[in-house]
Short mmCIF file of C-alpha atoms and ligand atoms in Angstrom, two decimals:
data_model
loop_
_atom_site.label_atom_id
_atom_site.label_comp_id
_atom_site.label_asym_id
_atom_site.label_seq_id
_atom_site.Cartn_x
_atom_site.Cartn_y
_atom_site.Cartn_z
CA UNK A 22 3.11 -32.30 -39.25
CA UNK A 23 6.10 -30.01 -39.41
CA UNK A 24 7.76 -28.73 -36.46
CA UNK A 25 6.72 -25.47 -36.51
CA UNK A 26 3.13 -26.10 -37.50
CA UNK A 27 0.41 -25.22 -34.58
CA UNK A 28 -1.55 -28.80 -34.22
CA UNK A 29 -4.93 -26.82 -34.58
CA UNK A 30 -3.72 -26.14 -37.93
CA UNK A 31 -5.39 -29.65 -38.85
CA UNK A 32 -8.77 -28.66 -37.88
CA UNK A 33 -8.96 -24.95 -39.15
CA UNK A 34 -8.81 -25.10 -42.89
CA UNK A 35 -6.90 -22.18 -43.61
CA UNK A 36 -3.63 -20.55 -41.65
CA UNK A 37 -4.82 -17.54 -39.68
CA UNK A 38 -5.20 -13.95 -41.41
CA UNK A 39 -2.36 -12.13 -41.25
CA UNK A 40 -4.51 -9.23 -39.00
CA UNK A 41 -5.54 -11.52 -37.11
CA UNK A 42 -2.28 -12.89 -35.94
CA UNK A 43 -1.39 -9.42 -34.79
CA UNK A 44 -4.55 -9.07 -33.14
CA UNK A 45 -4.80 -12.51 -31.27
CA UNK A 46 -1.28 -12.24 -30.12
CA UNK A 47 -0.24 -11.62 -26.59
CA UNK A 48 3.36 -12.54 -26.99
CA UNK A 49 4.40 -9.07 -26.84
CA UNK A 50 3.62 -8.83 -23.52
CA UNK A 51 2.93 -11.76 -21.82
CA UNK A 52 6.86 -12.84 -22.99
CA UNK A 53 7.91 -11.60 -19.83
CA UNK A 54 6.23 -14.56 -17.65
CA UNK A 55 8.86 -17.00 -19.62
CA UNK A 56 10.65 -17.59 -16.76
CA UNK A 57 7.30 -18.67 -14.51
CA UNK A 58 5.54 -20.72 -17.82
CA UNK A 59 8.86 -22.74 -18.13
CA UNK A 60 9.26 -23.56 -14.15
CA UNK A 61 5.37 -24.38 -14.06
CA UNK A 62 5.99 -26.84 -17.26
CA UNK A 63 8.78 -28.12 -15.33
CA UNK A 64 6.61 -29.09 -12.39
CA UNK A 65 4.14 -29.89 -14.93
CA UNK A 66 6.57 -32.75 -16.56
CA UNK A 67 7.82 -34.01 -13.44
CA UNK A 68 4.20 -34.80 -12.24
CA UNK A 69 3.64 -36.76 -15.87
CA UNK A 70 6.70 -38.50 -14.82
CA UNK A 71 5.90 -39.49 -11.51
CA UNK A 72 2.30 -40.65 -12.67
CA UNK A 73 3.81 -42.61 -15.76
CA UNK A 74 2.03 -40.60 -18.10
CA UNK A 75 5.97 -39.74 -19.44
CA UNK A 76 9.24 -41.75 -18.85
CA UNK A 77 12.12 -40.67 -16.80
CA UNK A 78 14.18 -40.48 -19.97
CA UNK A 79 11.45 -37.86 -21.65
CA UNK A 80 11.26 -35.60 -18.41
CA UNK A 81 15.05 -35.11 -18.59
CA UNK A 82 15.00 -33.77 -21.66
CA UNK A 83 12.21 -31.72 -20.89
CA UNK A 84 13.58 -30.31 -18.51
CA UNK A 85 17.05 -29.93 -19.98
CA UNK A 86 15.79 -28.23 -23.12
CA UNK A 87 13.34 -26.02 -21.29
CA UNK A 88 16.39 -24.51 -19.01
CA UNK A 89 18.05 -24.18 -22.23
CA UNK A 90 15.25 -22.29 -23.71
CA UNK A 91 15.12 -20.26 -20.52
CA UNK A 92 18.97 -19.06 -20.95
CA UNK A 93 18.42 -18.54 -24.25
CA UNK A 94 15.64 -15.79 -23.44
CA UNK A 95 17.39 -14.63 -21.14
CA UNK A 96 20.30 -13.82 -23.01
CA UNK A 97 18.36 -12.53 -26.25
CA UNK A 98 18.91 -15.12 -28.03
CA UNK A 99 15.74 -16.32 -28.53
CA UNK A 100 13.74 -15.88 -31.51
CA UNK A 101 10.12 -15.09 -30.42
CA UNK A 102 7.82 -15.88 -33.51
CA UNK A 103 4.18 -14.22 -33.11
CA UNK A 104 2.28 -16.41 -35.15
CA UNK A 105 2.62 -18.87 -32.16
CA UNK A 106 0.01 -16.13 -30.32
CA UNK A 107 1.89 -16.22 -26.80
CA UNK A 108 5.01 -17.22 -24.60
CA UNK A 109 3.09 -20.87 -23.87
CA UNK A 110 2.61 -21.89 -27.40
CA UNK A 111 6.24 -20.24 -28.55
CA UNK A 112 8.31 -21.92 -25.74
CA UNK A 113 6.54 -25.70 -26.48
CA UNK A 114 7.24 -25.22 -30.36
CA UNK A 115 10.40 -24.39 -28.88
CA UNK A 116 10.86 -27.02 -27.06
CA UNK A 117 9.69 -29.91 -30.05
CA UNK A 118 12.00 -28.67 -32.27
CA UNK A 119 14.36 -29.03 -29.82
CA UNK A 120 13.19 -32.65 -28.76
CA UNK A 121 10.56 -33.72 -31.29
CA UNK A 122 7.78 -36.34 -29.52
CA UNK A 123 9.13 -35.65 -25.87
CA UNK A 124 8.17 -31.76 -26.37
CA UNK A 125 5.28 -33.17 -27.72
CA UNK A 126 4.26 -35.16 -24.69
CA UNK A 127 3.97 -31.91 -22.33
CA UNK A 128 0.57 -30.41 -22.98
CA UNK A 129 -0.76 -33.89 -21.97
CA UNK A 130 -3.74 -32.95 -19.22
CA UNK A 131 -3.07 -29.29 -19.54
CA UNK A 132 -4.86 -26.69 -21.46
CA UNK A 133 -3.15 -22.65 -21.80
CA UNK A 134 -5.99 -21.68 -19.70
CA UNK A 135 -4.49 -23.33 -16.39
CA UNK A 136 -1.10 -22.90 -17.64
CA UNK A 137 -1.54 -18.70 -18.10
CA UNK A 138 -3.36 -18.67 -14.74
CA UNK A 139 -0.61 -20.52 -12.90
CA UNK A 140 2.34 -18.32 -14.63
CA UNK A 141 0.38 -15.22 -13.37
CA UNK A 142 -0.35 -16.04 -10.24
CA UNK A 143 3.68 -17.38 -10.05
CA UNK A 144 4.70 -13.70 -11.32
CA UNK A 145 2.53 -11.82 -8.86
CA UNK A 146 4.11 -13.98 -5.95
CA UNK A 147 7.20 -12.36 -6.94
CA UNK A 148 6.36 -9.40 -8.21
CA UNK A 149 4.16 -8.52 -4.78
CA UNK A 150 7.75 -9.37 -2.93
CA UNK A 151 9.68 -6.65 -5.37
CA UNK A 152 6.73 -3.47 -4.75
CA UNK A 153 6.73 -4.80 -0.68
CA UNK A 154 10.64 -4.28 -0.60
CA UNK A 155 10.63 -0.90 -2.70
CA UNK A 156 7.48 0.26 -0.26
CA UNK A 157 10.01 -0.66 2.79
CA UNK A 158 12.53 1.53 1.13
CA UNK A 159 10.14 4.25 1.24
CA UNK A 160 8.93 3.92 3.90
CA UNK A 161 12.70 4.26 5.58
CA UNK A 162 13.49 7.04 3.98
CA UNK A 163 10.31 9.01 5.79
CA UNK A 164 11.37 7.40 9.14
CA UNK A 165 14.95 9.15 8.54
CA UNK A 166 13.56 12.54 8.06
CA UNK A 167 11.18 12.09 10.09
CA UNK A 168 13.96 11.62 12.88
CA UNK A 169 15.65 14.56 11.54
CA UNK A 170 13.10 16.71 12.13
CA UNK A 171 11.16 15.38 15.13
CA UNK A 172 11.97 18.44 17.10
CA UNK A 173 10.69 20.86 14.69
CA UNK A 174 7.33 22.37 14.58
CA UNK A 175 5.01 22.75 11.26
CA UNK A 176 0.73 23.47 11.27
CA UNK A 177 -0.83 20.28 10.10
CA UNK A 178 -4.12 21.28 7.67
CA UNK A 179 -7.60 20.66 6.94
CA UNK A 180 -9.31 22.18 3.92
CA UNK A 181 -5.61 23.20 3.25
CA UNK A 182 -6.32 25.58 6.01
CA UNK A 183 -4.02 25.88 9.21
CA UNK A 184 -5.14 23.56 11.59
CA UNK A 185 -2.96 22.48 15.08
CA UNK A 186 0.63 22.78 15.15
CA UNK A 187 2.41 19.46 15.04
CA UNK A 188 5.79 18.09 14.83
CA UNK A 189 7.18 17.80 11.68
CA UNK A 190 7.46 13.82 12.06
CA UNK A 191 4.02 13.56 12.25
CA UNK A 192 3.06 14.78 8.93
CA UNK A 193 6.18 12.46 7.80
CA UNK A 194 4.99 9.19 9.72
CA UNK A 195 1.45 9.63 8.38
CA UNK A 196 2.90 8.48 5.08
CA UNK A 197 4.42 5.40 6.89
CA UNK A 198 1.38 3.99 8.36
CA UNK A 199 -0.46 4.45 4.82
CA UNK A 200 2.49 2.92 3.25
CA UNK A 201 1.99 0.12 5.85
CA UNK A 202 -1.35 -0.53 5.10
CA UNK A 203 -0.02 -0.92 1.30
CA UNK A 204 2.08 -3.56 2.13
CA UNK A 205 -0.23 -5.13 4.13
CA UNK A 206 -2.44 -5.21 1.49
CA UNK A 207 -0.62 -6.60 -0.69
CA UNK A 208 0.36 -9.42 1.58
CA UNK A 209 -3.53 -10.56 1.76
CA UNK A 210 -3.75 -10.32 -1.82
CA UNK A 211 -0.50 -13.03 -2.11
CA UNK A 212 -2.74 -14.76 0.50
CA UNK A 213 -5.25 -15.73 -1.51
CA UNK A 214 -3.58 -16.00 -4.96
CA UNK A 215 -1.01 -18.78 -3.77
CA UNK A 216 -3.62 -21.11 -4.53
CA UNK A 217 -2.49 -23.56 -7.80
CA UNK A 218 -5.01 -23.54 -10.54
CA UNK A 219 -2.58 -25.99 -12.66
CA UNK A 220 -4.45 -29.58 -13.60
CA UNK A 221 -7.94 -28.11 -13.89
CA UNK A 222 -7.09 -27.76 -17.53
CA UNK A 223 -9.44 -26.25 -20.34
CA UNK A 224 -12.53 -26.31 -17.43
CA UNK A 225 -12.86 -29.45 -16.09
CA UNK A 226 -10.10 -31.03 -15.29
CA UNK A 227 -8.16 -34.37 -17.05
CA UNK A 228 -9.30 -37.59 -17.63
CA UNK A 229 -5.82 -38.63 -17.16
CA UNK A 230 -4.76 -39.50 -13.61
CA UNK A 231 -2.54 -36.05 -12.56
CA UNK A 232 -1.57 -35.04 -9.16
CA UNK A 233 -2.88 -31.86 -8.41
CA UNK A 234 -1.30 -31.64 -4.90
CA UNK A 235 2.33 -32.43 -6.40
CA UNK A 236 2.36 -29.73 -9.16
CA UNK A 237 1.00 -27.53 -6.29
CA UNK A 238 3.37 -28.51 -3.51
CA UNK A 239 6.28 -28.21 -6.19
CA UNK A 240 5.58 -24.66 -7.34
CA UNK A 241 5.27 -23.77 -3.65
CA UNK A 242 1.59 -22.89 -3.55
CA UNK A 243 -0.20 -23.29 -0.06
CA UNK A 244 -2.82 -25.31 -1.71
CA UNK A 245 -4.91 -26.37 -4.93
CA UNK A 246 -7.86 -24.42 -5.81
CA UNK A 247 -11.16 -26.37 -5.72
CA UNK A 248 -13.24 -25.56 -8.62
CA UNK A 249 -11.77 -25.79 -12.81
CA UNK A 250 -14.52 -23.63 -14.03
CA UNK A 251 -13.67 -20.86 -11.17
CA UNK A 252 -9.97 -22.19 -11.53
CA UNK A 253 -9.61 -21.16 -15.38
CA UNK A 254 -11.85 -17.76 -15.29
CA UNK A 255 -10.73 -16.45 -11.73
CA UNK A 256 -8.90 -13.33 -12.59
CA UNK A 257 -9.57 -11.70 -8.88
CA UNK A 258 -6.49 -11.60 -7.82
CA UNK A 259 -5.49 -9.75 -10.46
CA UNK A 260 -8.23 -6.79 -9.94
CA UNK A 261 -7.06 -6.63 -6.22
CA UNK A 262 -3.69 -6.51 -7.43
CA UNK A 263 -3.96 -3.84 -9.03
CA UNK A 264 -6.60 -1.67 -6.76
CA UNK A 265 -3.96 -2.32 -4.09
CA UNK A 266 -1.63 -0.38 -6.71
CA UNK A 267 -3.86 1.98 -7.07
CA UNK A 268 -4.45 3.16 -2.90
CA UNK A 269 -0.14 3.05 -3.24
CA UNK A 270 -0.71 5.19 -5.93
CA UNK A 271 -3.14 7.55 -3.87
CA UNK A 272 -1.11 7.66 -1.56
CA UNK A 273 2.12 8.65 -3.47
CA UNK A 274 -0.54 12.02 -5.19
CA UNK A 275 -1.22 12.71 -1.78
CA UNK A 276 2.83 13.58 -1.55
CA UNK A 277 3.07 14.50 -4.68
CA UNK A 278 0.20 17.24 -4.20
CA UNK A 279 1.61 18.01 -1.14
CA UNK A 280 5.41 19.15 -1.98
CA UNK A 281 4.07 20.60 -5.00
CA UNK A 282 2.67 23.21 -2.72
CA UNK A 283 4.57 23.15 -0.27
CA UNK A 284 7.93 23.98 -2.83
CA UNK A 285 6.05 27.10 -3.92
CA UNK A 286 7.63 30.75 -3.06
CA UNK A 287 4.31 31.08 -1.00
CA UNK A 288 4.58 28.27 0.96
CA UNK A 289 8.81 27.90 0.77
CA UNK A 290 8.64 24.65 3.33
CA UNK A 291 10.66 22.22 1.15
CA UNK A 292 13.68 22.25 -0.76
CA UNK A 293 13.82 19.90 -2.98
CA UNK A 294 17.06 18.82 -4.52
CA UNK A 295 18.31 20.45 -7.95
CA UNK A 296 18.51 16.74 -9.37
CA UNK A 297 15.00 16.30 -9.00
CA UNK A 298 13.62 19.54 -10.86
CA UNK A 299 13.56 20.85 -14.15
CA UNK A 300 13.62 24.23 -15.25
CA UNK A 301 11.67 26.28 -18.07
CA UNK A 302 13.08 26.65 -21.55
CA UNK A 303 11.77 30.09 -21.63
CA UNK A 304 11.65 31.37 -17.76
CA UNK A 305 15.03 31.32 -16.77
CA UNK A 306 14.43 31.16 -12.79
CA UNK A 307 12.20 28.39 -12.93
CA UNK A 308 13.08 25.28 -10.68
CA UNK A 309 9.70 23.20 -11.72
CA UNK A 310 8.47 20.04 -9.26
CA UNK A 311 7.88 18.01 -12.58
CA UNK A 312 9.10 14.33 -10.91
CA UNK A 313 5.98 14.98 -7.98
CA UNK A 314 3.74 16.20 -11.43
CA UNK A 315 4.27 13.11 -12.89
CA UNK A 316 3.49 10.95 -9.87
CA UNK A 317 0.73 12.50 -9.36
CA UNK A 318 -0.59 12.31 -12.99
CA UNK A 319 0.37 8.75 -13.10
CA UNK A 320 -2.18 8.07 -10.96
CA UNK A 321 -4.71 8.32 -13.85
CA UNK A 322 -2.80 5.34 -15.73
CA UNK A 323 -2.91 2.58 -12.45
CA UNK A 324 -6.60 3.71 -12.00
CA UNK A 325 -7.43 3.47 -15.48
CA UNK A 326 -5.98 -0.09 -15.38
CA UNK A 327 -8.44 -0.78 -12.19
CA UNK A 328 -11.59 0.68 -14.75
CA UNK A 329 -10.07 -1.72 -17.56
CA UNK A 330 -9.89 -4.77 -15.38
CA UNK A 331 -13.05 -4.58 -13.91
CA UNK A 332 -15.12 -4.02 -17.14
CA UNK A 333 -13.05 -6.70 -18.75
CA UNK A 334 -14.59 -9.09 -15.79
CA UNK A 335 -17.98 -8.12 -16.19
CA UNK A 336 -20.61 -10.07 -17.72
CA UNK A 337 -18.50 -12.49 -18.94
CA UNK A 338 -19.58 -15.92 -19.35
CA UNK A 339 -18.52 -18.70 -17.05
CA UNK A 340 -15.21 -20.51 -17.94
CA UNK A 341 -12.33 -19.21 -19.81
CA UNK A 342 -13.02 -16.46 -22.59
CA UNK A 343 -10.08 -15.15 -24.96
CA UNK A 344 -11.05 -11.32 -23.22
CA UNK A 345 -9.03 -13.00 -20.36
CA UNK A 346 -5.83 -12.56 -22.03
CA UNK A 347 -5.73 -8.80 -21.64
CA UNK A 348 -5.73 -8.63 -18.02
CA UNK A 349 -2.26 -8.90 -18.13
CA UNK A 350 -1.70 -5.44 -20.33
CA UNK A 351 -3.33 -3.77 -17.02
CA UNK A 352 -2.06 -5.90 -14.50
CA UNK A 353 1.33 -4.65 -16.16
CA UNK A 354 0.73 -1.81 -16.53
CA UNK A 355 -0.41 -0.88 -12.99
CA UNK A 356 2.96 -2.79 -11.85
CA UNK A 357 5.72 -0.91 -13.92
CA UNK A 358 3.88 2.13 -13.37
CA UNK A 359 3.30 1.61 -9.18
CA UNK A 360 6.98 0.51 -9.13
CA UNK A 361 8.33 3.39 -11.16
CA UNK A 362 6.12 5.94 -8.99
CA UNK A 363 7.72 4.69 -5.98
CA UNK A 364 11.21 4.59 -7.18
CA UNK A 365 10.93 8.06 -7.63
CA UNK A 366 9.06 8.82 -4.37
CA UNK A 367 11.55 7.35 -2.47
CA UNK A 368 14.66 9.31 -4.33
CA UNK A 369 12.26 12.55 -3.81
CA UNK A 370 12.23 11.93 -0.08
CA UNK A 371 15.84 11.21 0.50
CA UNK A 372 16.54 14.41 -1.22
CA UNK A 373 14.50 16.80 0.23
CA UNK A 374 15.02 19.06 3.48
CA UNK A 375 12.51 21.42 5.23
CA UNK A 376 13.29 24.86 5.70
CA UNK A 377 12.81 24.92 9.16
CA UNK A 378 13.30 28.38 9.41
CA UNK A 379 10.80 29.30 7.64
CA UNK A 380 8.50 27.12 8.24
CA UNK A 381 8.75 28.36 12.40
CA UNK A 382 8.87 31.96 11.08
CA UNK A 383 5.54 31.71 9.90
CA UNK A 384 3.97 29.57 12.93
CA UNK A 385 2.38 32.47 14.76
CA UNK A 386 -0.21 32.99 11.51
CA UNK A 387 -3.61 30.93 11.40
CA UNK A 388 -4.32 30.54 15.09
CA UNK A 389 -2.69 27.20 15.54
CA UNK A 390 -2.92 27.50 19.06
CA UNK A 391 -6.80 28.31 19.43
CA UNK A 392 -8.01 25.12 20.21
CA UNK A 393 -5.92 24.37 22.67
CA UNK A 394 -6.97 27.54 24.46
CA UNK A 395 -10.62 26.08 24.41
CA UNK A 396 -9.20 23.12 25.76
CA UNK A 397 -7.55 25.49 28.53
CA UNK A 398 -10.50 26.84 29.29
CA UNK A 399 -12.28 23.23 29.82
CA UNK A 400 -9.82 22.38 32.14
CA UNK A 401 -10.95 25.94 34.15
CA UNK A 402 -14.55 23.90 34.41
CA UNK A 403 -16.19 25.18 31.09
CA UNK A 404 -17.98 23.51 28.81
CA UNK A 405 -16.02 22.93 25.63
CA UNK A 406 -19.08 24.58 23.46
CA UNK A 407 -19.15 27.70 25.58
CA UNK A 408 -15.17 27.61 25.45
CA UNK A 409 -15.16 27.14 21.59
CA UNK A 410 -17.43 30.32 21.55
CA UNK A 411 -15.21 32.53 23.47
CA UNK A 412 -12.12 31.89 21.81
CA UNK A 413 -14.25 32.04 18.30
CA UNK A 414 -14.77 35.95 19.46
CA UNK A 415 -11.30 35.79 20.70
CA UNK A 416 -9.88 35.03 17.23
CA UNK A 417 -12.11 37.50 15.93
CA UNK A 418 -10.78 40.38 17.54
CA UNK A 419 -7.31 39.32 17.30
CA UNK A 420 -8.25 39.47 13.07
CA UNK A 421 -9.46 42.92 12.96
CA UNK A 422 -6.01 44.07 15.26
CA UNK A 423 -3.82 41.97 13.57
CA UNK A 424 -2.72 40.32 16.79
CA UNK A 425 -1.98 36.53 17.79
CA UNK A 426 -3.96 35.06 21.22
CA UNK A 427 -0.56 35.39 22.87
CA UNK A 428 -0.32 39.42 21.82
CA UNK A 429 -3.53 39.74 24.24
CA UNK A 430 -2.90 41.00 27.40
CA UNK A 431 -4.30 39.26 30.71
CA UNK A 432 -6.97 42.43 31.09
CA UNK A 433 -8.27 42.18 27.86
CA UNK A 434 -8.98 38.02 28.41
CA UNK A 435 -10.68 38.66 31.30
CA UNK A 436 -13.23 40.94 29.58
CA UNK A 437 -13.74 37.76 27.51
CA UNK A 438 -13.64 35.38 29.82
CA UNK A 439 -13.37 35.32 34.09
CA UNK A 440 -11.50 32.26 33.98
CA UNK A 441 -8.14 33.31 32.07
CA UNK A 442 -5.53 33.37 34.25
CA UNK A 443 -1.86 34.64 33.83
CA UNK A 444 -0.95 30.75 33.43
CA UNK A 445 -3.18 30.72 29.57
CA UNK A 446 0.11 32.48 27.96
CA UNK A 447 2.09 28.77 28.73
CA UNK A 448 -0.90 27.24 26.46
CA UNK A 449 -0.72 29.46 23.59
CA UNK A 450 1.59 29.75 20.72
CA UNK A 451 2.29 26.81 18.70
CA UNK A 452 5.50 25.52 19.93
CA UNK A 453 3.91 25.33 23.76
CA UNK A 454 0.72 23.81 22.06
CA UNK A 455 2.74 21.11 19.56
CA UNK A 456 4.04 19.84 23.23
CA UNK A 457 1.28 19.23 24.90
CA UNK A 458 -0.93 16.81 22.87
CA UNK A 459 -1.68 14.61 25.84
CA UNK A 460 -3.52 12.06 24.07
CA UNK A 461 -2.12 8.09 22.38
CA UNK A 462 -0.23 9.40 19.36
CA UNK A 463 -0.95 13.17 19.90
CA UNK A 464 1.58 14.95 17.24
CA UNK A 465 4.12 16.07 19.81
CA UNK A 466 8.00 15.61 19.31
CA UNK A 467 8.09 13.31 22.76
CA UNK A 468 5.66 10.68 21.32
CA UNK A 469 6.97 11.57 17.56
CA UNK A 470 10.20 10.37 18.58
CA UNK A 471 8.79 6.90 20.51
CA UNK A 472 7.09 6.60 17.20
CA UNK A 473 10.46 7.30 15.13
CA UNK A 474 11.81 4.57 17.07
CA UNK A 475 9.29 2.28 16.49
CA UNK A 476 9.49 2.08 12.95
CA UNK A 477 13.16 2.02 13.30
CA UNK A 478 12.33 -1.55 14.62
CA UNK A 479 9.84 -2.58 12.27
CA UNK A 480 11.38 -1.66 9.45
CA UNK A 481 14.68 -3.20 10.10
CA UNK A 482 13.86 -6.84 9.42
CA UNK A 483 12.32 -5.39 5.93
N1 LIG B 517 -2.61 -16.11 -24.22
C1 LIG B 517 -3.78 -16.62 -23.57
C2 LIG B 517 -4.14 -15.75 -22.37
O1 LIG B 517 -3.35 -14.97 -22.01
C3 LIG B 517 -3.55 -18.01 -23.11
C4 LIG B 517 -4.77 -18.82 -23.00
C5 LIG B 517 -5.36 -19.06 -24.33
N2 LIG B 517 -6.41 -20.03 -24.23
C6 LIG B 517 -7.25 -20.30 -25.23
N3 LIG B 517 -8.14 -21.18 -24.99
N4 LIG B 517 -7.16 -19.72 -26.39
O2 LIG B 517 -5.17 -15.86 -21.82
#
C-alpha cells in the first residue's frame, strides 16, 4: 500500500469520482479542529501505550510527529490534500508518512465517528470560554455607561409607546441581566458536553481492551458518556450551542433595533460615534447606523443555522450517518457570526453617549407620570381601578388643552377628584416619579446605582 493511499481503497474497486471528492469533503471546514483532533490522538496513543496495545517507543513518535504536524499547520506549512475527505484522515496520512507502521498503529479501537465527536465537543469547551469572555466585555461596557448616566432620566416603552420614566441605567442594565442569562447558558451547555465520547468507536465500542476513563480523565472531561450508539450520533450539544447563540443574538437585535431608532432626528437620544457610521454615496448629510443594521440582520444567519441543525437531526436513523458531518458548517457558522456580532456590540456601546439634553427636554410628553398619580391617589384610600379611571379622564383633558398633569391647577383636580391635594404636584412630572419607584429593583437612580455597583463586583472576576 503506498503511503498516501486511503486503506479503504482495497475494498472499493475504483478511486472515488472526482465530484464526489468535492462533495464528501469536510476538510475545508472542519481543518480548523486540527489542533483538538491531534491532542485527542495524543491521549488516544498514550492510552494504547499504557494498555500495551502500542510500545513506549511507537507513542513517542506519535506524539513527536503529531506536535510536528500541529506546528506545521499552524504555521501554513501544511499541505492539506482533500481527497483525504477531512482533518482526521489528512493529519494520520500525515502522520504515516512521517512514521510509516507507528502512524499506522493509531486508529487501533477508534473509528472518525468518536474521534469527530470528541474534537467537537474539545472545540466547544473552548470556544464557549472565548463568546463567555467577549459577553463579559459587553456586558462591562453597559455597566460603565450605565454608571455614567445613572442620574439621568429617559421614558422606558411598551408598544414603543411612552411608558414610566426611568433612569437611564435601567434601560442599560436590562441588557446586562439578558447578557447574563447568555452566559449562563452557555455554561450549562459546557455542562453537559464535557462528557468524552472517545473509545465508543464506530457504535459499539472495541474489542480491544481501552481505557475509557484515561482518555477521558486526560482530555479533561468530567466523565465518559455511557452509551456508543448515543455516543457517536449525539449532536445535542451542538443544537443548544447554537440556540444559545441565537437568544445572544436576540438579544444583540433588540439593541440593534433599539439605537437604530433611537439615532433618528425624531428620536435624537444617542450619538453614536462617527467611526461607527457610514454615510450615503448620494445624500451628502447622511450619518447611516449600518454596524446596528447588520447586527440585527445577522440574526437571520445564527437562526438559520438553529433551522439547519435541527432538520439535519431529524429522522435520522440511530448511530452515526455521514449527514452528521455538516453540523459543523452551522455550528460555525452561528460561532463566527455570534462572536463577530458581539465584537461589534461591544465597540458600539463604548462609543456611544446619550444626549441627555434632549432626551430630558422631551420628558414632559406622553404622560410618564400618570400612573404614578393613580398610585397617589391609592395611597388617598382609592381603589386603584377607580384611580386608573380618573386620571384616564385626567389625561384626556390634558390632550385636548395641550397641557401636562402638572400644568393642572389644584381647582381643576378637585373637580376630578376630592382627594387631590396640593401635595399631588411632588408626584407628578417624570423626574419626581423616576425617584420614587419604591419597589425591589424599581428603575430609580438610588437603586440604579446599588445595581451599578453590583455588577461592578460581578463582573470583575470575569
Ligand atoms: N468528517 C466526518 C464528520 O465530520 C468524520 C466522520 C466520518 N465517519 C464516517 N464513518 N464516514 O462527521
Amino acid at each position: 500500500m503506498s503511503e498516501t493511499q486511503k486503506s479503504w481503497e482495497h475494498r472499493l474497486g475504483k478511486p472515488t469520482d472526482s465530484l464526489a471528492i468535492d462533495f464528501v469533503e469536510s476538510l475545508s471546514f472542519d481543518k480548523r479542529l486540527y489542533k483538538y483532533d491531534i491532542v485527542g490522538s495524543i491521549a488516544h496513543a498514550e492510552m494504547l501505550c499504557e494498555k500495551k496495545l502500542i510500545t513506549k517507543e511507537e507513542f513517542k513518535q506519535i506524539k513527536e510527529s503529531l506536535i510536528e504536524i500541529s506546528h506545521q499547520i499552524a504555521e501554513g506549512k501544511f499541505k492539506f490534500d482533500k481527497t483525504y475527505e477531512d482533518i482526521h484522515m489528512v493529519i494520520e496520512a500525515a502522520l504515516i508518512s512521517k512514521i510509516g507502521d507507528a502512524g499506522r498503529k493509531l486508529h487501533t479501537g477508534r473509528s472518525r465517528n468518536d474521534q469527530v465527536t470528541t474534537d467537537m465537543r474539545l472545540w466547544m469547551r473552548d470556544e464557549i470560554e472565548i463568546i463567555q469572555t467577549k459577553i463579559a466585555l459587553l456586558q462591562k461596557a453597559f455597566v460603565k455607561l450605565a454608571e455614567k448616566y445613572v442620574n439621568e432620566i429617559m421614558p422606558a416603552y411598551t408598544h414603543l409607546q411612552r411608558a414610566q420614566p426611568v433612569s437611564v441605567a435601567a434601560y442599560l442594565l436590562s441588557f446586562v441581566e439578558q447578557l447574563n442569562r447568555d452566559s449562563l447558558r452557555l455554561k450549562n451547555c459546557r455542562v453537559l458536553l464535557n462528557l468524552s465520547p472517545l473509545g465508543s468507536g464506530a457504535i459499539a465500542g472495541s474489542t480491544l481492551p481501552l481505557d475509557r476513563k484515561q482518555t477521558c480523565s486526560l482530555l479533561g472531561f468530567s466523565d465518559i458518556t455511557y452509551n456508543t450508539i448515543d455516543s457517536v450520533s449525539d449532536r445535542d450539544f451542538c443544537a443548544e450551542f447554537i440556540f444559545d447563540c441565537c437568544l445572544i443574538s436576540a438579544h444583540l437585535s433588540k439593541l440593534a433595533e433599539d439605537w437604530i431608532i433611537f439615532s433618528t432626528t425624531e428620536f435624537d437620544f444617542i450619538r453614536i460615534d462617527d467611526a461607527f457610521c457610514t454615510s450615503s454615496s448620494m445624500m451628502p448629510q447622511k450619518r447611516n447606523p449600518d454596524m446596528l443594521e447588520l447586527i440585527r440582520a445577522k440574526t437571520g444567519a445564527i437562526y438559520g443555522s438553529l433551522m439547519a441543525i435541527l432538520t439535519i437531526l431529524k429522522a435520522q436513523p440511530s448511530g452515526y450517518n455521514r449527514d452528521l458531518q455538516e453540523d459543523k458548517r452551522h455550528v460555525f457558522n452561528a460561532s463566527d457570526t455570534v462572536e463577530a456580532c458581539i465584537d461589534m456590540a461591544c465597540a458600539i456601546v463604548e462609543n456611544t453617549t446619550f444626549n441627555t439634553a434632549k432626551i430630558s427636554s422631551g420628558l414632559d410628553k406622553g404622560f410618564l407620570d400618570a400612573t404614578a398619580m393613580a398610585e397617589y391617589l391609592v395611597k388617598k384610600g382609592m381603589p386603584f381601578r377607580t384611580a386608573h379611571g380618573i386620571v384616564g379622564s385626567l389625561v384626556a383633558q390634558c390632550e385636548k388643552e395641550g397641557k401636562t398633569l402638572a400644568n393642572i391647577s389644584i381647582e381643576q383636580f378637585k373637580k376630578y377628584c376630592e382627594l387631590i391635594d396640593n401635595d399631588v404636584y411632588q408626584y407628578l412630572g417624570s423626574k419626581n416619579v423616576a425617584a420614587s419607584y419604591a419597589t425591589a429593583a424599581g428603575a430609580t437612580p438610588a437603586q440604579m446605582a446599588e445595581q451599578v455597583n453590583y455588577w461592578k463586583k460581578q463582573l470583575a472576576e470575569r
